Short mmCIF file of C-alpha atoms in Angstrom, two decimals:
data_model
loop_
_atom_site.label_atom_id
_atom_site.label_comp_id
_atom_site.label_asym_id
_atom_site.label_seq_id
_atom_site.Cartn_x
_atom_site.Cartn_y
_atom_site.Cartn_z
CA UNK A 40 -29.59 -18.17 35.35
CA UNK A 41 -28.25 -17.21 31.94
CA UNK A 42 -25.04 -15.60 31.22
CA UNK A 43 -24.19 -13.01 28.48
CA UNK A 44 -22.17 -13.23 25.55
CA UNK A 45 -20.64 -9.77 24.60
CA UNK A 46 -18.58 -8.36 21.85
CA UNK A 47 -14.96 -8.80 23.37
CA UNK A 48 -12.38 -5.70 23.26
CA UNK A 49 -11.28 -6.00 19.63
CA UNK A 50 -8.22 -4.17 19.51
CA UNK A 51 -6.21 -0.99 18.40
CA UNK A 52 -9.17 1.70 16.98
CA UNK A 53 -11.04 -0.92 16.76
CA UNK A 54 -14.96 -0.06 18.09
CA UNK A 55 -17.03 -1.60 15.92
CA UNK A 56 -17.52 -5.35 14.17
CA UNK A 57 -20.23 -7.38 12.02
CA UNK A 58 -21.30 -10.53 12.83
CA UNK A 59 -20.05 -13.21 10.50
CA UNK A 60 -21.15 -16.52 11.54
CA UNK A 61 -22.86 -18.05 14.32
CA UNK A 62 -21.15 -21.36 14.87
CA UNK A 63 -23.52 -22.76 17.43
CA UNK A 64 -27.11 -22.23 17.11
CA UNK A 65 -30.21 -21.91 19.74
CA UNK A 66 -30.49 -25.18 21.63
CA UNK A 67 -26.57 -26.32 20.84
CA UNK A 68 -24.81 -27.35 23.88
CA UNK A 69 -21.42 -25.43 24.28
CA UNK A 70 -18.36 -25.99 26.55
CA UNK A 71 -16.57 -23.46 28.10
CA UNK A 72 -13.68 -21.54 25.89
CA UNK A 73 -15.14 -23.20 23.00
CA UNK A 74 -15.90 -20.77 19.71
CA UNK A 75 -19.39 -19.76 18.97
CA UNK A 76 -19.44 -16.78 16.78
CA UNK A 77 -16.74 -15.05 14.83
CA UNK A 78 -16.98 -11.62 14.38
CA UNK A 79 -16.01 -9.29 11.23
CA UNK A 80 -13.47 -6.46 12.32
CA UNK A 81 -11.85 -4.22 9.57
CA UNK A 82 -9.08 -6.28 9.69
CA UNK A 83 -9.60 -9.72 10.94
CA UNK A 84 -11.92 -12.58 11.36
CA UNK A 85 -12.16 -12.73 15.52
CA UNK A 86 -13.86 -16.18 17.59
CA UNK A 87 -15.73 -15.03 20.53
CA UNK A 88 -15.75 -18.15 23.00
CA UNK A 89 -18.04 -19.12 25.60
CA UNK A 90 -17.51 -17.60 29.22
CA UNK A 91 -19.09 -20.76 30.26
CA UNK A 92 -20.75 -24.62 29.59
CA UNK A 93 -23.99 -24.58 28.52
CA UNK A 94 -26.91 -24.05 25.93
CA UNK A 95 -26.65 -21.49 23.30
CA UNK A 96 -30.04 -19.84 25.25
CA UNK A 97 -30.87 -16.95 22.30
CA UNK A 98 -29.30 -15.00 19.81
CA UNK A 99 -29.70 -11.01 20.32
CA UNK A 100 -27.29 -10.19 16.87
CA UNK A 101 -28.07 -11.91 13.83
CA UNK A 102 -25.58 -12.64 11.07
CA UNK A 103 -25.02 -9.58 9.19
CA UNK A 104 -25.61 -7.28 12.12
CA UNK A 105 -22.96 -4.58 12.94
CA UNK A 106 -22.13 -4.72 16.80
CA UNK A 107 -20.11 -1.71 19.13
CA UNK A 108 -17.43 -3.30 21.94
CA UNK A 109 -19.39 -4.58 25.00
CA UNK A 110 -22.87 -5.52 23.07
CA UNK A 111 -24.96 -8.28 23.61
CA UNK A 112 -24.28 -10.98 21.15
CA UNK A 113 -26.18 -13.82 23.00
CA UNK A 114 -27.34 -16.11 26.23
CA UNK A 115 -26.09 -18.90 27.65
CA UNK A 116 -28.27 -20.95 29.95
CA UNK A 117 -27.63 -23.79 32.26
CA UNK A 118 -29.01 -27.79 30.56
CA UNK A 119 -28.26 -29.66 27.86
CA UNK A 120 -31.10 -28.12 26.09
CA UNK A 121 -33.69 -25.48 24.98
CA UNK A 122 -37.16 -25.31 24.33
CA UNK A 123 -38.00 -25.34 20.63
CA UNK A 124 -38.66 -21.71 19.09
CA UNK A 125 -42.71 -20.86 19.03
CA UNK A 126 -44.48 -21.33 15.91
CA UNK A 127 -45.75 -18.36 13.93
CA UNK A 128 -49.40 -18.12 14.98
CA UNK A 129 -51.74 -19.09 11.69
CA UNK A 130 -53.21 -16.23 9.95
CA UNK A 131 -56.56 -15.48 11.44
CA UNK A 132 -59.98 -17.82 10.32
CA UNK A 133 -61.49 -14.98 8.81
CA UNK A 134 -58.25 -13.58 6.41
CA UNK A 135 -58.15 -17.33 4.86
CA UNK A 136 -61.31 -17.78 2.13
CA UNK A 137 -63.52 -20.41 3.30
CA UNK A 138 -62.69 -23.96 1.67
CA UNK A 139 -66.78 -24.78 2.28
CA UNK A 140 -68.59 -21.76 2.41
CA UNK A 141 -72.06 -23.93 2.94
CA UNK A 142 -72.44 -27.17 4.55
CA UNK A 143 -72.76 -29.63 1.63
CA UNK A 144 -72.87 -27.19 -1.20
CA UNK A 145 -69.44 -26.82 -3.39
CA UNK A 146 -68.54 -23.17 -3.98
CA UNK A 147 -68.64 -21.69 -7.65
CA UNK A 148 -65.29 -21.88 -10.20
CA UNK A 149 -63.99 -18.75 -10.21
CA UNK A 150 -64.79 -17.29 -13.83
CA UNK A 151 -62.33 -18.27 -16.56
CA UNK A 152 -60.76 -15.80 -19.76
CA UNK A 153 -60.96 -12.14 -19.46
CA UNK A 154 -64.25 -10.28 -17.90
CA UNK A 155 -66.70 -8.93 -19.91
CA UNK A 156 -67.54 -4.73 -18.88
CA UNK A 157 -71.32 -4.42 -18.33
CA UNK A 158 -73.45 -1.99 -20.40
CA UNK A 159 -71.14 -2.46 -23.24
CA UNK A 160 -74.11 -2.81 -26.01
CA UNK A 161 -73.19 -1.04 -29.48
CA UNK A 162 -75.39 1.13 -31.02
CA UNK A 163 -75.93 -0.34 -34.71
CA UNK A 164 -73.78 2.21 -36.58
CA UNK A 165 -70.84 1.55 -33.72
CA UNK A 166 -71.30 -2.39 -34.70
CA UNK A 167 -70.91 -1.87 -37.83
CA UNK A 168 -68.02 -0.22 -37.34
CA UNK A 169 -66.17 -2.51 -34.76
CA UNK A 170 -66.88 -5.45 -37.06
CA UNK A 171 -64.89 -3.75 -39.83
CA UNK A 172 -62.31 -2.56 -37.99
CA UNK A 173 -62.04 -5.72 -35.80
CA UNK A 174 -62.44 -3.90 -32.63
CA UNK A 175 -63.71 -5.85 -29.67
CA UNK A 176 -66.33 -4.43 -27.54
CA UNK A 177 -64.87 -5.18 -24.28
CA UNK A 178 -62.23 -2.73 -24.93
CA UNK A 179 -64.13 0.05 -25.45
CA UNK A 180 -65.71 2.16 -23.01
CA UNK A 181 -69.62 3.91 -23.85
CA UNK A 182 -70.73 6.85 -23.01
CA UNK A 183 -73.97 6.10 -24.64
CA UNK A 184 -77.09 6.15 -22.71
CA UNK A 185 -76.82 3.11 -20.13
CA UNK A 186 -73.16 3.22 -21.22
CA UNK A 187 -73.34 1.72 -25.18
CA UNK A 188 -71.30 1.81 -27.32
CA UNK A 189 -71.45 4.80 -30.01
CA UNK A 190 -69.54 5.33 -33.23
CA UNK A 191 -67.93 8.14 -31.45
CA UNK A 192 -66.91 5.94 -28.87
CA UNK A 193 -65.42 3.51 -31.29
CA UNK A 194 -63.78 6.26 -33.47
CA UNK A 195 -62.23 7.51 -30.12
CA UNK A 196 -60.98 4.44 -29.36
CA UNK A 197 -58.86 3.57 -33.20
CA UNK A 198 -57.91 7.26 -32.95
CA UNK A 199 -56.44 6.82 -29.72
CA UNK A 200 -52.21 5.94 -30.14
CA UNK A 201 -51.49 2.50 -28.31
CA UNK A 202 -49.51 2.61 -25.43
CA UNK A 203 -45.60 1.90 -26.53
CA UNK A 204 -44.58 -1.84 -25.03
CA UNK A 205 -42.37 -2.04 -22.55
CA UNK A 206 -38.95 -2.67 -24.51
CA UNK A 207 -38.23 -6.11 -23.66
CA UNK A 208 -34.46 -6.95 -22.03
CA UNK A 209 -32.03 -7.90 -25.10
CA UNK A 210 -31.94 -11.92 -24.63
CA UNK A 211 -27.82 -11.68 -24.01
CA UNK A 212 -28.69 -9.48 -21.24
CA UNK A 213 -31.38 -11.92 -20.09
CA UNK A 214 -29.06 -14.89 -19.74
CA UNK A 215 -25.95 -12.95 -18.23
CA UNK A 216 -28.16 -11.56 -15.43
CA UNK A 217 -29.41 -15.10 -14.40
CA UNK A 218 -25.74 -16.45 -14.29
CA UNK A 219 -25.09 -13.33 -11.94
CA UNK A 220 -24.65 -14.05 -8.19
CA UNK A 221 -24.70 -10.94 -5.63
CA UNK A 222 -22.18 -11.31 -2.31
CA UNK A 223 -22.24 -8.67 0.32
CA UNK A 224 -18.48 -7.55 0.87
CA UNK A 225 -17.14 -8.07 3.60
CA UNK A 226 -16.06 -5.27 6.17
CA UNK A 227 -12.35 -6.43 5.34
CA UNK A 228 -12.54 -6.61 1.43
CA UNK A 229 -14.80 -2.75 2.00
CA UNK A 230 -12.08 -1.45 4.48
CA UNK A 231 -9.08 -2.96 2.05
CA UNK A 232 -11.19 -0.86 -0.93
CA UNK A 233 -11.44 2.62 1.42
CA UNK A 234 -7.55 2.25 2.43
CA UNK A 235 -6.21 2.04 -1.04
CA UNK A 236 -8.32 4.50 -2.57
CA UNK A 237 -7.30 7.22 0.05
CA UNK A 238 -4.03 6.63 -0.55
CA UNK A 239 -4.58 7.31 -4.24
CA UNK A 240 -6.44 10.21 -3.23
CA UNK A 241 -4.10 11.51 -0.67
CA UNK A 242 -0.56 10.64 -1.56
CA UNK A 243 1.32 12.44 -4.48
CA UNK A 244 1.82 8.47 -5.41
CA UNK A 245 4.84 7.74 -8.11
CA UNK A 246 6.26 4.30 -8.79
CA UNK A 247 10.22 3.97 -9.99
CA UNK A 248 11.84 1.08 -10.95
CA UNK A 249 14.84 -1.21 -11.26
CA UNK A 250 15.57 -4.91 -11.76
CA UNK A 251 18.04 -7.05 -9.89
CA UNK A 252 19.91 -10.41 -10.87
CA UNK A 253 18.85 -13.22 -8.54
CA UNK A 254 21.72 -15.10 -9.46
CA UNK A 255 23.89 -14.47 -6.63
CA UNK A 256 21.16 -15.08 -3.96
CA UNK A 257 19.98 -17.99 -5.47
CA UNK A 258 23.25 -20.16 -5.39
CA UNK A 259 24.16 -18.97 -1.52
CA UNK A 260 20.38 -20.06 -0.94
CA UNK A 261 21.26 -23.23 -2.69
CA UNK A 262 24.29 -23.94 -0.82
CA UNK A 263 22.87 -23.44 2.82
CA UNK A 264 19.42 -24.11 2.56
CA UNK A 265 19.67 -27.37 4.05
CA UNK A 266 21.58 -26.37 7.15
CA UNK A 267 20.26 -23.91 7.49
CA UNK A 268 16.94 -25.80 7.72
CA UNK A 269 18.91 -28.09 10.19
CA UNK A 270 19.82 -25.64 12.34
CA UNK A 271 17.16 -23.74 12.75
CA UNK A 272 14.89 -26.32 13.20
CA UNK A 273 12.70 -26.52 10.22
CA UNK A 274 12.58 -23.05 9.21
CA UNK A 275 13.17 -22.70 5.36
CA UNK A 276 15.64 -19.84 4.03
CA UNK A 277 13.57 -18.30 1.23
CA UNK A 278 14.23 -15.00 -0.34
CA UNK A 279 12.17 -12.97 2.00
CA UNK A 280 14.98 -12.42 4.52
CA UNK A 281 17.05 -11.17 2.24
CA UNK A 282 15.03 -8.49 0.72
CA UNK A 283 14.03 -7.47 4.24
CA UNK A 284 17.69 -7.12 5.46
CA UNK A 285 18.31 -5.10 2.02
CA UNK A 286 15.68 -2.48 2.67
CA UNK A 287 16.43 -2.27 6.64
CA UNK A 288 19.93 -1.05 5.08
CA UNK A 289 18.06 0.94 2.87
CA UNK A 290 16.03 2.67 5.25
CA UNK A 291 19.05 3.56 7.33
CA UNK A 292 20.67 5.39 4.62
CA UNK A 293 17.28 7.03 3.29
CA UNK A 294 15.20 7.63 6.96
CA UNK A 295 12.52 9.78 4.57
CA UNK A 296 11.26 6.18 3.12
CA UNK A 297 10.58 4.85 6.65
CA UNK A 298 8.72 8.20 7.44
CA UNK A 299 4.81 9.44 7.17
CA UNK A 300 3.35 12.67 7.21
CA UNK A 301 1.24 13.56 10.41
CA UNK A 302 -0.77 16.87 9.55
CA UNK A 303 1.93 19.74 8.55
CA UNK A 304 4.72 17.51 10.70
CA UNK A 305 7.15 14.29 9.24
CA UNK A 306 7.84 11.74 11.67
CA UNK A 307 10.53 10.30 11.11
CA UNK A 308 11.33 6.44 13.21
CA UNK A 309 14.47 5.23 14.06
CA UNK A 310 13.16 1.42 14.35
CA UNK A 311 11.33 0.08 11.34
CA UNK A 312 8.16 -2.21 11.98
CA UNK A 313 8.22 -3.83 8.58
CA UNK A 314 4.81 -5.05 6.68
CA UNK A 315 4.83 -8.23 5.02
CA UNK A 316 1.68 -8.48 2.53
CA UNK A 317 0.00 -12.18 2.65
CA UNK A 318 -2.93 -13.42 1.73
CA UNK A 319 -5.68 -14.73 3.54
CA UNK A 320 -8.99 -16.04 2.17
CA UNK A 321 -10.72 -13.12 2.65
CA UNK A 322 -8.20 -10.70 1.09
CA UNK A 323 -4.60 -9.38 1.43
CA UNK A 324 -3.52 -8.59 4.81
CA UNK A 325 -0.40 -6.82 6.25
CA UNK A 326 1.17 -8.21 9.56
CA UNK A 327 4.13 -6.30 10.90
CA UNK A 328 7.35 -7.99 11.57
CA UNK A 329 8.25 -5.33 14.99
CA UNK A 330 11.67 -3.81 15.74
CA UNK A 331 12.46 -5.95 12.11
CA UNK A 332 15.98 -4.45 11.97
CA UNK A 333 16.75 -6.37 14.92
CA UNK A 334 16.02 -9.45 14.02
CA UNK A 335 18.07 -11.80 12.11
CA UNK A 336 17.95 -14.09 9.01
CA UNK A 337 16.16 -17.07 10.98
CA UNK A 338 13.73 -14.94 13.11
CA UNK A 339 12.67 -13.01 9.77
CA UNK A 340 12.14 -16.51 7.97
CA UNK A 341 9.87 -17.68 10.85
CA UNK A 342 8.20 -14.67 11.54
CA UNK A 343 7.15 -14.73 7.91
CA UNK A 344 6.14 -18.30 7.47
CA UNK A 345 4.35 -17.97 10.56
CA UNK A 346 2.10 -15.17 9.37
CA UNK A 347 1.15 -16.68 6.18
CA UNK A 348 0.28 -19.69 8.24
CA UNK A 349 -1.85 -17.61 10.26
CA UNK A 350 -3.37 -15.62 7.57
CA UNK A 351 -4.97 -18.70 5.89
CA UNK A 352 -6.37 -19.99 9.07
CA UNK A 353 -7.79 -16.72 10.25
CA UNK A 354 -5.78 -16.29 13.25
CA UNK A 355 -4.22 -13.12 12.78
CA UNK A 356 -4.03 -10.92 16.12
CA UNK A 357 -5.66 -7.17 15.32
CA UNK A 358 -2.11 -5.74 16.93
CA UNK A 359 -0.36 -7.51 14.88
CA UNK A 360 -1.65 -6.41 11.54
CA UNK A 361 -1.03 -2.32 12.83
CA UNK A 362 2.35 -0.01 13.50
CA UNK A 363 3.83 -1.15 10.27
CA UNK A 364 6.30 2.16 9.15
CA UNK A 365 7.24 0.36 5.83
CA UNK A 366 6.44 -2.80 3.85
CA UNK A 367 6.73 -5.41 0.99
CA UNK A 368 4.38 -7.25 -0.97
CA UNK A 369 5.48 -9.65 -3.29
CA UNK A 370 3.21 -10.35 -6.60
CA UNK A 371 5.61 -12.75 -8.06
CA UNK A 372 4.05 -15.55 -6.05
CA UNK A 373 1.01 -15.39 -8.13
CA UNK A 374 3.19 -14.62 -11.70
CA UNK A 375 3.36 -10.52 -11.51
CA UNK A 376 6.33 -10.27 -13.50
CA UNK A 377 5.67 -5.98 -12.86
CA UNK A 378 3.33 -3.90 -11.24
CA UNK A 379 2.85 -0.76 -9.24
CA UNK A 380 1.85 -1.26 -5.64
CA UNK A 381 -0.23 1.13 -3.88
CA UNK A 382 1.04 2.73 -0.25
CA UNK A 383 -0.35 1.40 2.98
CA UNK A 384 -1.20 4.45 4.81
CA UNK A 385 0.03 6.03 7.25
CA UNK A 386 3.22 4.53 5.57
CA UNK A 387 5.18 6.23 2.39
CA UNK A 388 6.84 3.82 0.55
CA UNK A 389 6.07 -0.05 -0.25
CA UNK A 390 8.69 -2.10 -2.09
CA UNK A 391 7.45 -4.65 -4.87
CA UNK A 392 9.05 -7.71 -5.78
CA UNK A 393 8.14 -10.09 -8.91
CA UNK A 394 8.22 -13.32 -10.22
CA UNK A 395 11.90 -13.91 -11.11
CA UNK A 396 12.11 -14.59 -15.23
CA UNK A 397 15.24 -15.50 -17.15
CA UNK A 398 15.92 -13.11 -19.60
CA UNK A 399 19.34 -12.38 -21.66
CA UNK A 400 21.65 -9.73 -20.29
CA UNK A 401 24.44 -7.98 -21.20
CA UNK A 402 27.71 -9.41 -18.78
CA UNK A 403 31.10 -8.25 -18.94
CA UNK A 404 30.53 -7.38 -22.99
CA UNK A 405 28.98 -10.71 -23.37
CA UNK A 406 25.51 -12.07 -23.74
CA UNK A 407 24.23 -14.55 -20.77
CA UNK A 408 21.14 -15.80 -19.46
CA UNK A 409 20.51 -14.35 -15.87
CA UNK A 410 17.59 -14.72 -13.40
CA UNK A 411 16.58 -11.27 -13.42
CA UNK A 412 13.47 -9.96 -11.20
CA UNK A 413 11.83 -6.18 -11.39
CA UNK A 414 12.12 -4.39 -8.49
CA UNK A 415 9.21 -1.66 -7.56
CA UNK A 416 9.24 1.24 -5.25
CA UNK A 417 5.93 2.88 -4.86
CA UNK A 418 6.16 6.31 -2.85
CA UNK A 419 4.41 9.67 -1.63
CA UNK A 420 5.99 12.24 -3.54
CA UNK A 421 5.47 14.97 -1.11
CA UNK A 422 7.83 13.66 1.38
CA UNK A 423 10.22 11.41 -0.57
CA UNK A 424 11.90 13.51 -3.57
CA UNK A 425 12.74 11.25 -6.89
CA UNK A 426 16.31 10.75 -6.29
CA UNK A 427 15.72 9.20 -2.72
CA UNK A 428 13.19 6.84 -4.26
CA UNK A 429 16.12 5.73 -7.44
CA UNK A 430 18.98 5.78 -4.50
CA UNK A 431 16.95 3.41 -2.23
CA UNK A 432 15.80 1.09 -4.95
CA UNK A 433 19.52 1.17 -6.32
CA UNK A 434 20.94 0.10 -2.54
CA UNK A 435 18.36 -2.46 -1.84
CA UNK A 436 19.48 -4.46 -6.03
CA UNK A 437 23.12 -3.79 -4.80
CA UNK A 438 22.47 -5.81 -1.34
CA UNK A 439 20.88 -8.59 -3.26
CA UNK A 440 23.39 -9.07 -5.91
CA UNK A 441 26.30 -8.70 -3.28
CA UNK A 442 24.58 -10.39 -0.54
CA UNK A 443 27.91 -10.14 1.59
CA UNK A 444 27.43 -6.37 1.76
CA UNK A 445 24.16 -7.56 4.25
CA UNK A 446 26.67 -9.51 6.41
CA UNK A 447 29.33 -6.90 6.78
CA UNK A 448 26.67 -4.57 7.16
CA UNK A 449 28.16 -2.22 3.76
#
């Protein structure tokens, strides 16, 4: 008796799914709860398991097929084992040319060079004329009696323009083409693609600026990163926490950030699920750090390094990468030192950070060297006016250089 492997429930407005990979193949033995396929969603990679021990039986959804909720992936069947696939039948006797056509009597070389036309013979004039003009006579065609050749015919045939060669690819072109390799996108790389273009297309999309001195944060990080790692049992303090703490106090004071449109309505939230960009093999993802402006400095920390842990093995949850009502992505990881980041919709706003550079700056009528990073606030116009956007950007660089304004909650 076999048993059926389906496409599992795959989450939030999630109905669809391509298969990715098949892990076991026909004839594999499987145990139970053990992955055999992983499945493509528009936002994560997802293992289907076995429902039970046995032989991978047959495959009803090849790699690269696009699959609805409930479909039949596959079989299981009871054994250790499974009979080996059919051969192709051979083409029939009669569609392969004979090797021996007669018993003891070798078949004829095919002919060799070009074939001759038949009933090509020149008249004499039409000879003459192809010998001076180097024509060949196998190129031209008579309409002589018994089809030869007559001067006509050969006139015809010089008068007649040559067909224009095919223009032959320029040899720069040749060699770039065969140094070219094509890759199928994936559904997550095509649905990242649709998402940010129709927030280009949609939102009234402006970008303001600011820059903040990391100086401050750096030397309380510094001083308590070490017990703090003690204490909280491994977890690291980085500078995530803080920036998430400075735009939850942002957000309180400017609700229209952590707001989205819905039709002719705003919808404004008095929690904020906050979106932390990571990356993943397969492209950047956004996981949601839920009811984020009650969490503390430690929980925020290991939330965080617990989704980028995730994200590189592929073990995002779909409900966790969804619900997100404002987020951060920070390019200065990979050496952004300033950029413009594009909304995640439904969401208005999305706060940038960058690689922190030392530059010099003007202090108390003096000259010093500060770590100084460019701060980013990317928002939909038509629901956040420009002075919102400045005032949130300015609250958020006064948290961080005054980090005791995030304790006493100023």
């Amino acid at each position: 008796m076999s048993t059926e492997i389906k496409v599992p429930t795959l989450g939030e407005s999630v109905t669809t799914a391509t298969v990715a990979r098949w892990i076991r193949k026909v004839g594999e033995t499987v145990a139970q709860d053990e992955p055999i396929v992983e499945l493509e969603t528009d936002k994560v990679t997802v293992e289907v398991n076995a429902p039970e021990a046995g032989t991978i039986e047959a495959i009803a959804a090849d790699e690269g097929a696009e699959v609805e909720v409930g479909a039949l992936l596959g079989t299981i069947g009871a054994g250790t084992g499974a009979a080996a696939a059919p051969k192709k039948a051979e083409p029939a006797a009669e569609a392969r040319p004979a090797a021996n056509p007669q018993p003891g009597v070798n078949p004829p070389p095919p002919p060799s060079g070009p074939v001759a036309r038949t009933g090509h013979a020149p008249m004499p004039a039409a000879q003459k004329m192809m010998t001076e003009q180097k024509v060949d006579a196998a190129q031209v065609e008579g309409t002589g009696k018994d089809g030869r050749i007559t001067k006509g015919d050969v006139l015809a045939f010089i008068e007649k323009p040559a067909a224009a060669p095919a223009p032959a690819a320029p040899r720069a072109q040749r060699a770039a083409d065969a140094r070219e390799e094509r890759v199928k996108m994936t559904r997550l790389r095509k649905t990242i693609a649709a998402r940010l273009k129709e927030a280009q297309n949609t939102a009234a999309m402006l970008t303001t600026f600011n820059e903040v001195d990391m100086g401050p944060v750096m030397a309380l990080r510094a001083e308590y990163k070490d017990v703090f790692e003690k204490k909280h049992k491994g977890i690291r303090l980085g500078f995530m926490s803080f920036f998430v703490r400075a735009c939850i106090a942002a957000l309180r004071e400017f609700p229209a950030v952590n707001a989205e449109i819905d039709g002719d309505e705003i919808v404004y939230k008095n929690f904020v699920n906050m979106g932390i960009a990571v990356s993943s093999p397969s492209g950047l993802v956004v996981p949601v750090l839920r009811d984020a402006d009650q969490m503390n400095f430690p929980q925020i920390e290991g939330a965080i390094a617990d989704f980028g842990k995730r994200a590189r093995d592929g073990a995002l949850k779909l409900d966790e990468l969804s619900g997100g009502s404002f987020s951060i992505t920070n390019g200065g990881v990979f050496g952004s030192l300033m950029s413009t980041p594009i909304i995640n919709p439904p969401q208005s706003a999305i706060h940038g950070m960058h690689k922190i550079q030392d530059r010099p700056m003007a202090v108390g009528g003096k000259v010093e060297i500060r770590p100084m990073m460019y701060l980013a606030l990317s928002y939909d116009h038509r629901i956040i006016d420009g002075r919102e956007a400045v005032s949130f950007l300015v609250r958020v660089k006064e948290s961080i250089e005054d980090p005791r304004r995030l304790l006493l909650d100023i």
